[in-house]
mmCIF file of C-alpha atoms in Angstrom:
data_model
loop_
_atom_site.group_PDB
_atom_site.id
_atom_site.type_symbol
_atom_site.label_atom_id
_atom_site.label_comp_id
_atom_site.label_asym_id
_atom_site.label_seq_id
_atom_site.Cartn_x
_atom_site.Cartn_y
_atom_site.Cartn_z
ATOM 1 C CA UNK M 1 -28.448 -11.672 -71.887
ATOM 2 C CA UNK M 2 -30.007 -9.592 -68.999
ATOM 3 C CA UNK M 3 -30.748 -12.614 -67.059
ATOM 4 C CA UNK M 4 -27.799 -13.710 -67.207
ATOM 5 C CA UNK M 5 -25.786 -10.456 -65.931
ATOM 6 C CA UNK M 6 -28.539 -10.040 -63.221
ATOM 7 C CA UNK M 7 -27.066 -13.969 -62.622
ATOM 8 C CA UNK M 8 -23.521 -12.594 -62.354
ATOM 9 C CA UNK M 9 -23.983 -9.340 -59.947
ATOM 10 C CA UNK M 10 -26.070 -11.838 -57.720
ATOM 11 C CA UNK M 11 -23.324 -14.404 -57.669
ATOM 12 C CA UNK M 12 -20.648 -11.055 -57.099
ATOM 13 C CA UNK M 13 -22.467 -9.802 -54.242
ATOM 14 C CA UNK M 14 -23.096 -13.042 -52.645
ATOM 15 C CA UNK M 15 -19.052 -13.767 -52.795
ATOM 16 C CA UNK M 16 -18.632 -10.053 -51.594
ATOM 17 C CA UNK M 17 -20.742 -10.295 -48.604
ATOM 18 C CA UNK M 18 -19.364 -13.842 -47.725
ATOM 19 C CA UNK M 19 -15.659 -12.435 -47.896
ATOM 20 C CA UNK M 20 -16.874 -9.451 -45.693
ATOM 21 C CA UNK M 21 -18.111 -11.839 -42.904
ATOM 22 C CA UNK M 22 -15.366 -13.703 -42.916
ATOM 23 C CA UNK M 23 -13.278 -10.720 -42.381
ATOM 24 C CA UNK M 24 -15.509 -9.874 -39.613
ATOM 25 C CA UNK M 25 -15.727 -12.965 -38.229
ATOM 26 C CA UNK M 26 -12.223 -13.065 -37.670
ATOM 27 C CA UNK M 27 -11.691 -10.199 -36.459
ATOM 28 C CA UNK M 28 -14.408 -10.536 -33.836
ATOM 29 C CA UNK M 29 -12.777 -13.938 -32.898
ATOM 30 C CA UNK M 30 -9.170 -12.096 -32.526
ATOM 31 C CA UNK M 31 -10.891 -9.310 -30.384
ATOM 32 C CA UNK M 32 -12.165 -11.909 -28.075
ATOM 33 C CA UNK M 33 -9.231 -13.558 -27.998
ATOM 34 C CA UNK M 34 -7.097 -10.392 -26.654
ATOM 35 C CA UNK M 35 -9.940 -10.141 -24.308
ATOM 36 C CA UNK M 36 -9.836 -13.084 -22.593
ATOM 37 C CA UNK M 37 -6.001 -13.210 -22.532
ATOM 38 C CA UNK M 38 -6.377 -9.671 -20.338
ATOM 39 C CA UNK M 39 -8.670 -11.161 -17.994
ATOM 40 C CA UNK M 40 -6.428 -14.122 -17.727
ATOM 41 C CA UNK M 41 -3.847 -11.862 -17.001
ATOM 42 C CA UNK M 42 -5.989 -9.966 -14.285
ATOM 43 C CA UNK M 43 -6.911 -13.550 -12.852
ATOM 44 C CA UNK M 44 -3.775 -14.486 -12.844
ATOM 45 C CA UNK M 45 -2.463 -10.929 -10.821
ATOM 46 C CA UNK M 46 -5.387 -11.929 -8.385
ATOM 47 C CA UNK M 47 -3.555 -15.179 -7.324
ATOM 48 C CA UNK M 48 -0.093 -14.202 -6.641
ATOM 49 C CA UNK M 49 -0.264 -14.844 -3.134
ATOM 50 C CA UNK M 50 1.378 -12.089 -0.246
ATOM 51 C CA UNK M 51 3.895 -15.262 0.113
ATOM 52 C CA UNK M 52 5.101 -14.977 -3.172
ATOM 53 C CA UNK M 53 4.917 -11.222 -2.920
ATOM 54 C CA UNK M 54 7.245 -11.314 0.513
ATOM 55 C CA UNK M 55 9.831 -14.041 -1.070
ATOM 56 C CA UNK M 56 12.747 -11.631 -0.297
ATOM 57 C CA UNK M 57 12.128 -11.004 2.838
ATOM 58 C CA UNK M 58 10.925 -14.226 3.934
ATOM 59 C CA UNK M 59 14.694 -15.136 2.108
ATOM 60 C CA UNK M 60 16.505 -12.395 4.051
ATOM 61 C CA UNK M 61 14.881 -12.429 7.183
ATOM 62 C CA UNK M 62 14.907 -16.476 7.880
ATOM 63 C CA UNK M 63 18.324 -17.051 6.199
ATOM 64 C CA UNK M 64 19.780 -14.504 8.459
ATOM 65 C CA UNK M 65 19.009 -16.134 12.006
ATOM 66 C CA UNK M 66 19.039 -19.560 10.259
ATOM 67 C CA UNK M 67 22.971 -18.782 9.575
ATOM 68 C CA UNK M 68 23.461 -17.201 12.941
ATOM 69 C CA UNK M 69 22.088 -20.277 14.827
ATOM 70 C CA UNK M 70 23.847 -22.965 12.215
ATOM 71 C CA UNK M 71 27.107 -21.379 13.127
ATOM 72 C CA UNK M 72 26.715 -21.231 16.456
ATOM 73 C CA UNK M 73 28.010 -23.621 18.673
ATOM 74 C CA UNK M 74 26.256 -23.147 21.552
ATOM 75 C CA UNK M 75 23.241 -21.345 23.548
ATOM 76 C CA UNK M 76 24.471 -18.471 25.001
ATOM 77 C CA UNK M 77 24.626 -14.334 25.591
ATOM 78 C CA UNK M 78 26.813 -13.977 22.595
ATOM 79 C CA UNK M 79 24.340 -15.750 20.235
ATOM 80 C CA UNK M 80 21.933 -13.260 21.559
ATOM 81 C CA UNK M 81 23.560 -10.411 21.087
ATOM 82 C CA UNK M 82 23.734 -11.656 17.243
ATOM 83 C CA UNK M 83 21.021 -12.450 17.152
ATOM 84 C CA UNK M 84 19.550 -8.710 18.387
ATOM 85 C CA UNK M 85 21.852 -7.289 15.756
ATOM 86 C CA UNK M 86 20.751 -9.385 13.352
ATOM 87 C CA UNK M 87 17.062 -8.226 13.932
ATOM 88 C CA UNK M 88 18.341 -4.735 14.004
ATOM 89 C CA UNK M 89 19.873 -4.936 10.994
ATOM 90 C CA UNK M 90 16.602 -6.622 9.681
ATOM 91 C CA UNK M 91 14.901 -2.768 10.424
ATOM 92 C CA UNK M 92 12.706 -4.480 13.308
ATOM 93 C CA UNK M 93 14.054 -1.331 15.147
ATOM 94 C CA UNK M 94 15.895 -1.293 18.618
ATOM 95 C CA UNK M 95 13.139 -0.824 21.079
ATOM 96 C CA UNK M 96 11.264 -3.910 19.406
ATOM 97 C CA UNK M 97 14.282 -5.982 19.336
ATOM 98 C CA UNK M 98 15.333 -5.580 22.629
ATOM 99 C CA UNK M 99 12.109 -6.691 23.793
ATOM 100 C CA UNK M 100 12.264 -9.933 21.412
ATOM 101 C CA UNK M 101 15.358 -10.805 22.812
ATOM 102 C CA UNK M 102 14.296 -10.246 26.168
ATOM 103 C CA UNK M 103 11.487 -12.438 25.881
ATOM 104 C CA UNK M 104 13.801 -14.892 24.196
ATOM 105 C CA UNK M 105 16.484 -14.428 27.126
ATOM 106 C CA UNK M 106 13.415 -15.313 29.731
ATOM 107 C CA UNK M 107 12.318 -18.335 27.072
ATOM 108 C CA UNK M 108 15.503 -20.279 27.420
ATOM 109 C CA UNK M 109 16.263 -19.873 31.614
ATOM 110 C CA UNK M 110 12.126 -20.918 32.023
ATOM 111 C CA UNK M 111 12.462 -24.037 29.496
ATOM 112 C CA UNK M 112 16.241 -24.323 30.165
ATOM 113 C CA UNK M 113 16.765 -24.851 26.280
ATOM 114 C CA UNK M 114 20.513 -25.469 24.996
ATOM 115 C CA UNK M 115 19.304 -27.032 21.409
ATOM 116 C CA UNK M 116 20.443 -23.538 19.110
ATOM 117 C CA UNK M 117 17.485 -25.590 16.442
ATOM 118 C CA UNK M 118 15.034 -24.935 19.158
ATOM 119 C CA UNK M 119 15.923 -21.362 19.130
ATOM 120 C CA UNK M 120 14.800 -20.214 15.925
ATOM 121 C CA UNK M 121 11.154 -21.830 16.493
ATOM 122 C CA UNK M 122 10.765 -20.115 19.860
ATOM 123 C CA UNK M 123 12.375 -16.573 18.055
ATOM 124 C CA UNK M 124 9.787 -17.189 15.548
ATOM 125 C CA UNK M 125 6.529 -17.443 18.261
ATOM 126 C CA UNK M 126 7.515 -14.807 20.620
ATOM 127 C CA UNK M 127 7.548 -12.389 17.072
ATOM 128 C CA UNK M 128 4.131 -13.890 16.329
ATOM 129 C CA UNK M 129 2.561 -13.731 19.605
ATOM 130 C CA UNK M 130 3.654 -9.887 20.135
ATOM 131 C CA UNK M 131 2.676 -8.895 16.239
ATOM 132 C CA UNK M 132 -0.506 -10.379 17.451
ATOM 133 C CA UNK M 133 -1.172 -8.840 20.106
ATOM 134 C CA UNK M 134 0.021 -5.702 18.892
ATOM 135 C CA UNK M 135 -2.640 -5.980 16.463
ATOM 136 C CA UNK M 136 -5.366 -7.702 18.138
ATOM 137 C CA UNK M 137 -8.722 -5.870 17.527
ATOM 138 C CA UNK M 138 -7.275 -4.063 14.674
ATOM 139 C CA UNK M 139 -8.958 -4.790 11.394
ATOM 140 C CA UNK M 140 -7.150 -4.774 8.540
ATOM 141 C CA UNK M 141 -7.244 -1.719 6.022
ATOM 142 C CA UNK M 142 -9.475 1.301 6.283
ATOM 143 C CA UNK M 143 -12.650 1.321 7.552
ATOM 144 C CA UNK M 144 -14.643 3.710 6.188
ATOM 145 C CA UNK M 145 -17.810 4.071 8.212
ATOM 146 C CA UNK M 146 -21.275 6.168 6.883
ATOM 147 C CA UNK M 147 -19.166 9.891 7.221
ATOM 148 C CA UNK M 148 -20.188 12.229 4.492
ATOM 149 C CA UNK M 149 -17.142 13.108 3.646
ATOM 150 C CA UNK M 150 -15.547 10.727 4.677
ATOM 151 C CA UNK M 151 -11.907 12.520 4.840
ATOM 152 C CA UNK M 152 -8.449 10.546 4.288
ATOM 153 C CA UNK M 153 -5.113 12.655 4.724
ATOM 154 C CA UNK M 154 -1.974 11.365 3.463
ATOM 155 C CA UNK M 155 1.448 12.762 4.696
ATOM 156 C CA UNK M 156 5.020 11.121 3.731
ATOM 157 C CA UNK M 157 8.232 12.788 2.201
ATOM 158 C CA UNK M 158 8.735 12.919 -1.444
ATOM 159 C CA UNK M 159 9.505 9.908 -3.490
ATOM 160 C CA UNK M 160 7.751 7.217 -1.381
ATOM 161 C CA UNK M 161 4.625 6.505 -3.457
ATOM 162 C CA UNK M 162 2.019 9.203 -1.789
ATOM 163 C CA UNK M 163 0.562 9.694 -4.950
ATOM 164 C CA UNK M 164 0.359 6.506 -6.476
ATOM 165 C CA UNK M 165 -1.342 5.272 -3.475
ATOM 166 C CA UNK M 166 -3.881 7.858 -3.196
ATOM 167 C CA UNK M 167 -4.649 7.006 -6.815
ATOM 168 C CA UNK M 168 -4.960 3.245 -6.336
ATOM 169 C CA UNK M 169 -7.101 3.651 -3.215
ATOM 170 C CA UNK M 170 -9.627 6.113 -5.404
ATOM 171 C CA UNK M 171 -10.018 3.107 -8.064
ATOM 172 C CA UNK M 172 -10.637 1.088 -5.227
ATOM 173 C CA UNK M 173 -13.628 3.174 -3.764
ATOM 174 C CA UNK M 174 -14.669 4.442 -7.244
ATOM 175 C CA UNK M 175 -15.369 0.536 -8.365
ATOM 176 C CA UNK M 176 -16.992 -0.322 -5.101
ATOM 177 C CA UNK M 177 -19.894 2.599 -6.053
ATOM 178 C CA UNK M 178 -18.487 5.726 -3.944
ATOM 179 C CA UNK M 179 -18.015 9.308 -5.202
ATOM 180 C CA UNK M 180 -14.337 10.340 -4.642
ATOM 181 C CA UNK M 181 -12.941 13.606 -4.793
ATOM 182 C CA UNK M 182 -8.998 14.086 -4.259
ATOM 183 C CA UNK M 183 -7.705 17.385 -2.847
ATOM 184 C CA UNK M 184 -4.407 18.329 -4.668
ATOM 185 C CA UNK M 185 -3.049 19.885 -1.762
ATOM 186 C CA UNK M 186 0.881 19.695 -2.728
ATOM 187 C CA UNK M 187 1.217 23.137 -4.392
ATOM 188 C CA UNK M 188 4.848 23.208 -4.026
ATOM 189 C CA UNK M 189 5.407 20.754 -7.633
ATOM 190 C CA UNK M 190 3.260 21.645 -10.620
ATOM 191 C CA UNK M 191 3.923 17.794 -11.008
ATOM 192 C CA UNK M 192 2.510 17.133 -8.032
ATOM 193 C CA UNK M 193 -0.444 18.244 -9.233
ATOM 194 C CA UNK M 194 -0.532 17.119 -12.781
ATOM 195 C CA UNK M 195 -0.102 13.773 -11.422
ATOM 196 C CA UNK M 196 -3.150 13.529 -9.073
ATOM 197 C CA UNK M 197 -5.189 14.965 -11.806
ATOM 198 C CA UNK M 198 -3.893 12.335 -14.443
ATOM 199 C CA UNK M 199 -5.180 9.420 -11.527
ATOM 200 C CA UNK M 200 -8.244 11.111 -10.658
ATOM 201 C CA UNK M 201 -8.866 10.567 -14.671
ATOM 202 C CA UNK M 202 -7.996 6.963 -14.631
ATOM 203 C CA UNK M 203 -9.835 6.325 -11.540
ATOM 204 C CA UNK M 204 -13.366 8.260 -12.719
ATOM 205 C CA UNK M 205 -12.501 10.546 -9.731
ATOM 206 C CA UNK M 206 -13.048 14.328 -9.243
ATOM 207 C CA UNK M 207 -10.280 16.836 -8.127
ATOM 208 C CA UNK M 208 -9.984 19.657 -6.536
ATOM 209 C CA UNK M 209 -7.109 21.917 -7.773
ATOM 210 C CA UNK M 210 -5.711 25.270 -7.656
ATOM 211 C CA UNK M 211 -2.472 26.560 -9.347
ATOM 212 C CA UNK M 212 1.245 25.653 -8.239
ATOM 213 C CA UNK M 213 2.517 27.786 -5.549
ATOM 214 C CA UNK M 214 -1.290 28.162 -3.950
ATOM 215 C CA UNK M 215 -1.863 28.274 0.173
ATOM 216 C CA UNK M 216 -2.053 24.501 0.234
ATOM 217 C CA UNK M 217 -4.671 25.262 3.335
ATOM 218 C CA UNK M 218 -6.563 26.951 0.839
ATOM 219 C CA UNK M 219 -6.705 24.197 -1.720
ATOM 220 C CA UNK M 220 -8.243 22.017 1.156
ATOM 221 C CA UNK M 221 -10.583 24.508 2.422
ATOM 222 C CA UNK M 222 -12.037 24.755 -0.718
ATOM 223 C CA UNK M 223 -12.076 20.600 -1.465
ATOM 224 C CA UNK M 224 -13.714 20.141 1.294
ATOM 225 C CA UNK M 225 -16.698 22.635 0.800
ATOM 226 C CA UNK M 226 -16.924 21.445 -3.027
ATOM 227 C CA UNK M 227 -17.346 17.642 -1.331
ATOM 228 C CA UNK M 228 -20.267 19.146 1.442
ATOM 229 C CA UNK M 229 -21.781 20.558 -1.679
ATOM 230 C CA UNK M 230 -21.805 17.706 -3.896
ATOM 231 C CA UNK M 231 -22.544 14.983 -1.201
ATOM 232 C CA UNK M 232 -18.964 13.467 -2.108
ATOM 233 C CA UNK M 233 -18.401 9.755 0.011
ATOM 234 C CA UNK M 234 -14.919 10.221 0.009
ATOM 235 C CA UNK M 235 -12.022 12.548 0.120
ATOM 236 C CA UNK M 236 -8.369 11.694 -0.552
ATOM 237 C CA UNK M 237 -5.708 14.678 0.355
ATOM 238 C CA UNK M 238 -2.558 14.897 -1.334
ATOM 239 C CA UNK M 239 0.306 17.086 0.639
ATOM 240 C CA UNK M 240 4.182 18.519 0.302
ATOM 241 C CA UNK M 241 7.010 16.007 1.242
ATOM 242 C CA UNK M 242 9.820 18.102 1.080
ATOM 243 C CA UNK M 243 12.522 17.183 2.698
ATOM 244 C CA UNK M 244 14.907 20.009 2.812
ATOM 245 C CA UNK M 245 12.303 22.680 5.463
ATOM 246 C CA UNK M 246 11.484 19.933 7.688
ATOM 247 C CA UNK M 247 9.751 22.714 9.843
ATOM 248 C CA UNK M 248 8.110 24.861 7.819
ATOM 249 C CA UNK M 249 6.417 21.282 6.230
ATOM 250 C CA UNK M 250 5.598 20.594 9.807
ATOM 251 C CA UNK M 251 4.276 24.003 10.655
ATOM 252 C CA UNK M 252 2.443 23.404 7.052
ATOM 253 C CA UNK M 253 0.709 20.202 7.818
ATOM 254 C CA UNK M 254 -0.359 21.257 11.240
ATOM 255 C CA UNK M 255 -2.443 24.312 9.750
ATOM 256 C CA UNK M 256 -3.853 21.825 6.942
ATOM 257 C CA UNK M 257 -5.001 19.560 9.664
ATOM 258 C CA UNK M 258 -6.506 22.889 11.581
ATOM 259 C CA UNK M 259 -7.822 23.838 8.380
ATOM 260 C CA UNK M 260 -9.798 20.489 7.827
ATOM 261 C CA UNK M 261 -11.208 20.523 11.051
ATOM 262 C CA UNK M 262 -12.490 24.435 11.004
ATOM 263 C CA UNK M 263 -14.679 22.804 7.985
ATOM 264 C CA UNK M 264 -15.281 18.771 9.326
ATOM 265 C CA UNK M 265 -14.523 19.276 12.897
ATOM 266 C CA UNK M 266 -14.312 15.071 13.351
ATOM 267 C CA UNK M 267 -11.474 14.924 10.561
ATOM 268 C CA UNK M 268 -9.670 13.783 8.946
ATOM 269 C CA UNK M 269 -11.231 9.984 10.024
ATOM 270 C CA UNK M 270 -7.932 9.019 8.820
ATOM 271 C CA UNK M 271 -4.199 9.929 8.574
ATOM 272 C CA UNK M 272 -2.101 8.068 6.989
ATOM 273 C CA UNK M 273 1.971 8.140 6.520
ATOM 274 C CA UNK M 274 2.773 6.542 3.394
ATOM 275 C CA UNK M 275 6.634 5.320 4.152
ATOM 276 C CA UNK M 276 9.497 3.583 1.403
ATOM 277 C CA UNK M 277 9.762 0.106 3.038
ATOM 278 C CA UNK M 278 12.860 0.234 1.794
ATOM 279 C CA UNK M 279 14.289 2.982 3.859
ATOM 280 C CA UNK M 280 14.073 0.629 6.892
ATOM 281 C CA UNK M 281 14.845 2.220 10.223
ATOM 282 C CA UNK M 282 14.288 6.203 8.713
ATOM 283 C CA UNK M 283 10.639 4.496 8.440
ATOM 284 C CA UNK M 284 10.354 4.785 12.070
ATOM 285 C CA UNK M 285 12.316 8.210 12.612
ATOM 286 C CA UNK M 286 9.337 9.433 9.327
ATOM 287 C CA UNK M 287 6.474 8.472 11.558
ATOM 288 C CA UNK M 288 7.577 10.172 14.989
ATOM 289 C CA UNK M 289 7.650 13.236 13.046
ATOM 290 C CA UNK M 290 4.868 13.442 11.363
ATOM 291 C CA UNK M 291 3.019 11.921 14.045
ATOM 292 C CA UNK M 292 3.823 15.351 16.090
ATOM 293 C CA UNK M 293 2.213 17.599 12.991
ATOM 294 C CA UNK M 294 -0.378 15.378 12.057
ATOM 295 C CA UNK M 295 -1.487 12.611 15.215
ATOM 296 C CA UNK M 296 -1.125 9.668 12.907
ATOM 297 C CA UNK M 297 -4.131 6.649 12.606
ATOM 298 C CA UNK M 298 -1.867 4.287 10.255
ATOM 299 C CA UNK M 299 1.280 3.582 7.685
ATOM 300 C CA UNK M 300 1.035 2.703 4.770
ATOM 301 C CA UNK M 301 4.221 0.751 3.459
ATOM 302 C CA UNK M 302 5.070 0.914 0.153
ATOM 303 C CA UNK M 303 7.764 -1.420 -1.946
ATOM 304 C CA UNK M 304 7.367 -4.365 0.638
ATOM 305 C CA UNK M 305 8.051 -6.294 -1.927
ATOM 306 C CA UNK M 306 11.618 -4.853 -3.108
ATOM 307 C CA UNK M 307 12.784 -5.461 0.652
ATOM 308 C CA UNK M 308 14.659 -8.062 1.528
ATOM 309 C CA UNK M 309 14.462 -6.455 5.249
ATOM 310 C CA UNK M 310 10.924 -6.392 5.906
ATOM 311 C CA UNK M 311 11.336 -5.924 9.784
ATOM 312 C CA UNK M 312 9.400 -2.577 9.954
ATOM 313 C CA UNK M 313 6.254 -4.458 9.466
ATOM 314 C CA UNK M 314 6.894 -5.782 13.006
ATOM 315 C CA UNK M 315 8.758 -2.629 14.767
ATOM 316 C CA UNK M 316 6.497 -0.134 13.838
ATOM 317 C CA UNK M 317 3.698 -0.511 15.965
ATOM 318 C CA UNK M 318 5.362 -1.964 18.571
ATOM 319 C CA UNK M 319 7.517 0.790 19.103
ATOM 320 C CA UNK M 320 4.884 3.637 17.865
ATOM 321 C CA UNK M 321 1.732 1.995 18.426
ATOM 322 C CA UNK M 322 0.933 2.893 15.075
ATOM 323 C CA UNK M 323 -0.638 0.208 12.958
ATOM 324 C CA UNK M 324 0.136 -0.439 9.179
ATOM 325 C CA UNK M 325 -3.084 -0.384 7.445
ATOM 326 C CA UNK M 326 -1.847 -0.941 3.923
ATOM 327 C CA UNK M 327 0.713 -2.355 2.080
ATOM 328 C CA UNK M 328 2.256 -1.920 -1.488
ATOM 329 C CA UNK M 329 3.672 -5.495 -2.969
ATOM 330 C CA UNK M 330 3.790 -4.297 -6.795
ATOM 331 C CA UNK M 331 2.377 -1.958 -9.559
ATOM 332 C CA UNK M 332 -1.126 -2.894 -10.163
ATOM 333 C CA UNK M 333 -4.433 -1.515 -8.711
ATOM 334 C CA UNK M 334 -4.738 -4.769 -6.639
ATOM 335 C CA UNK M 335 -1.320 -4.850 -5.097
ATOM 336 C CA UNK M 336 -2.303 -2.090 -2.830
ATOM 337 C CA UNK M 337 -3.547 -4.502 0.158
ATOM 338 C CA UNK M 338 -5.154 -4.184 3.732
ATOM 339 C CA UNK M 339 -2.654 -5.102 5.630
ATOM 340 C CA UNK M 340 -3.184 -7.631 7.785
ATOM 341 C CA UNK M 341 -0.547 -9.393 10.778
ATOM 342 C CA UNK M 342 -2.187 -12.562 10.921
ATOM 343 C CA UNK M 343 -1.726 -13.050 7.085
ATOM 344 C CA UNK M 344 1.807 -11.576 7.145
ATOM 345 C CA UNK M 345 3.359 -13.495 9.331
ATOM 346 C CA UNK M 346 1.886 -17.074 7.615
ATOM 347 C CA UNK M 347 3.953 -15.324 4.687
ATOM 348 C CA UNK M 348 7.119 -14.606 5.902
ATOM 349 C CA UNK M 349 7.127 -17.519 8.946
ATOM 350 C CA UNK M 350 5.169 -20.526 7.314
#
C-alpha cells in the first residue's frame, strides 16, 4: 500500500513539474517574442530614410516651381519674379532668393535658354551648387573634440523643442561611453526644470539644478564647477525662451555666456539655436537675435519633417553664415540627425 502511494506522489510531482515548464516555457517564448518585435521596430526606425522623412517638402517645394513653369508660357522676367516669390514663400528667405534668381537671370542670357522644362533643372543646380558651397568644409553635426568639459549651450524661444533636443543629444553621448551632465539653467518654469531632470533620468545623465526663480548665471556657475570636479565629458545647458522681455532674455543670455567663460574661458565650444522649422522666415529673424547675445556656432531645426516649406535649410546660412548642425525629422532618439547638405539635397532634389 505504501509503495504504491510513494508510486502516486512520484507520478503527481512529475505531472506538476512538467505543467510548470510548460508554463515557463511559454512564457519565455512570448518574452522573446515581444523582444524581437521591439528590435524590429528599432530596425525598422533605423531605415526610414531622410527622403521619406522630407516627403512634404520635397512635395511642396518641387510641386510649387513645377506648377509655376507648367503654366508658364514662356521664358521671361515675369516667370522670374514667380518664381522668386515662390521661393520666398518656400521660407528660402529674401536675401537667398534674390541671389538664386540672379544666378538664374545670368543662367538663361549665358546659355540663351527659352525651354521653361530646362528651367527647373538649372533652378535646381544653382540651389545645389550654392548649398554646397555654403557648406563646403563643414562637417556634419557636432564635433566634439578631447575638451574636458566639453560645454554645449542651447538658446531658442519657448515651444521649439530646446529641451527635447538637449535630452536626445545626452542619450546620444551617454550610449557612445561619455559622462554628461545637463545644466538646468531655465529657472523662469518649474517645468522647465522638471523636464530636464525627467531626460537626464532616461538618458543615465546627471543634472545640475537649483530651485525655480534661481540667478540662472548661478545655476551655470555652479554646473560647471560640479563638471571640473567630477571630470564630466560633456555639458548640455538648458536656458529661458521667453518671448514676451525680449531684452531682459538678451541681457540674460549675454551674462550666462560671461558667466561660462569666467569658469571655461574657451566656452561654450558650441552654441546652438534650436529653431521650429515650421515658423519659416521668423527662423531667420530668431537667429540674428540671438546671434547678438550669444555669437551663434549652429541651428538646430526642429519639425523638418511637419514642413511642407523646408526652404530655411537653404536660406539660413546663406544669409547668416550660420550652419545647421542638426535636424529633428520625428520623435525618437534617432531622428535627431547631423545635418548634412550633401544628403539633404539628394532628399528633397533626387
Amino acid at each position: 500500500m505504501q509503495e504504491y502511494l510513494l508510486y502516486i506522489i512520484i507520478a503527481l510531482v512529475v505531472v506538476v513539474g512538467l505543467i510548470i515548464w510548460l508554463i515557463l516555457n511559454k512564457r519565455n517564448r512570448k518574452e522573446e517574442v515581444i523582444s524581437t518585435g521591439k528590435i524590429d521596430k528599432k530596425e525598422k526606425t533605423k531605415q526610414v530614410s531622410l527622403q521619406q522623412k522630407l516627403t512634404k517638402t520635397k512635395s511642396g517645394f518641387l510641386g510649387q516651381i513645377a506648377e509655376l513653369l507648367k503654366l508658364s508660357g514662356k521664358v521671361d522676367e515675369e516667370l522670374l519674379e514667380e518664381l522668386e516669390e515662390a521661393l520666398i514663400k518656400a521660407d528660402v528667405g529674401v536675401t537667398t532668393s534674390c541671389d538664386i534668381i540672379d544666378k538664374l537671370r545670368d543662367k538663361i542670357k549665358e546659355d540663351k535658354i527659352t525651354d521653361t522644362q530646362i528651367i527647373q533643372s538649372t533652378l535646381i543646380k544653382i540651389i545645389k551648387d550654392m548649398m554646397l558651397s555654403d557648406y563646403a568644409g563643414k562637417q556634419p553635426g557636432i564635433f566634439v573634440n578631447d575638451t574636458k568639459p566639453f560645454v554645449i549651450l542651447f538658446t531658442g524661444v519657448n515651444g521649439v523643442g530646446k529641451t527635447t533636443t538637449i535630452g536626445k543629444l545626452a542619450k546620444r553621448y551617454v550610449d557612445a561611453g561619455k559622462s554628461v551632465l545637463m545644466v538646468a539653467a531655465d529657472t523662469f518654469r518649474a517645468a522647465a526644470i522638471d523636464q530636464l531632470a525627467i531626460w537626464a533620468e532616461r538618458a543615465g545623465a546627471e543634472i545640475s539644478r537649483q530651485d525655480q526663480g534661481s540667478d540662472p548665471s548661478s545655476v551655470v556657475f555652479d554646473g560647471l564647477k560640479k563638471a571640473l570636479s567630477r571630470k564630466i565629458d560633456i555639458v548640455l545647458i538648458d536656458t529661458a525662451g521667453r518671448q514676451h522681455t525680449k531684452i531682459n532674455l538678451m541681457n540674460e543670455l549675454n551674462k550666462i555666456d560671461r558667466t561660462i567663460k569666467k569658469v571655461i574661458p574657451d566656452a561654450p565650444h558650441e552654441s546652438l539655436l534650436v529653431v521650429d522649422a515650421t515658423t519659416g522666415q521668423n527662423a531667420l529673424t530668431q537667429a540674428e537675435i540671438f546671434d547678438k547675445a550669444t555669437n551663434l556656432s549652429g541651428i538646430v531645426l526642429t519639425k523638418l519633417d511637419g514642413t511642407a516649406k523646408g526652404g530655411i535649410v537653404i536660406g539660413i546660412k546663406h544669409q547668416l553664415d550660420v550652419p545647421v548642425k542638426l535636424i529633428g525629422v520625428g520623435e525618437t532618439n534617432a531622428d535627431l540627425r547631423d545635418f548634412s547638405a550633401d544628403e539633404f539635397l539628394r532628399a528633397i532634389f533626387d
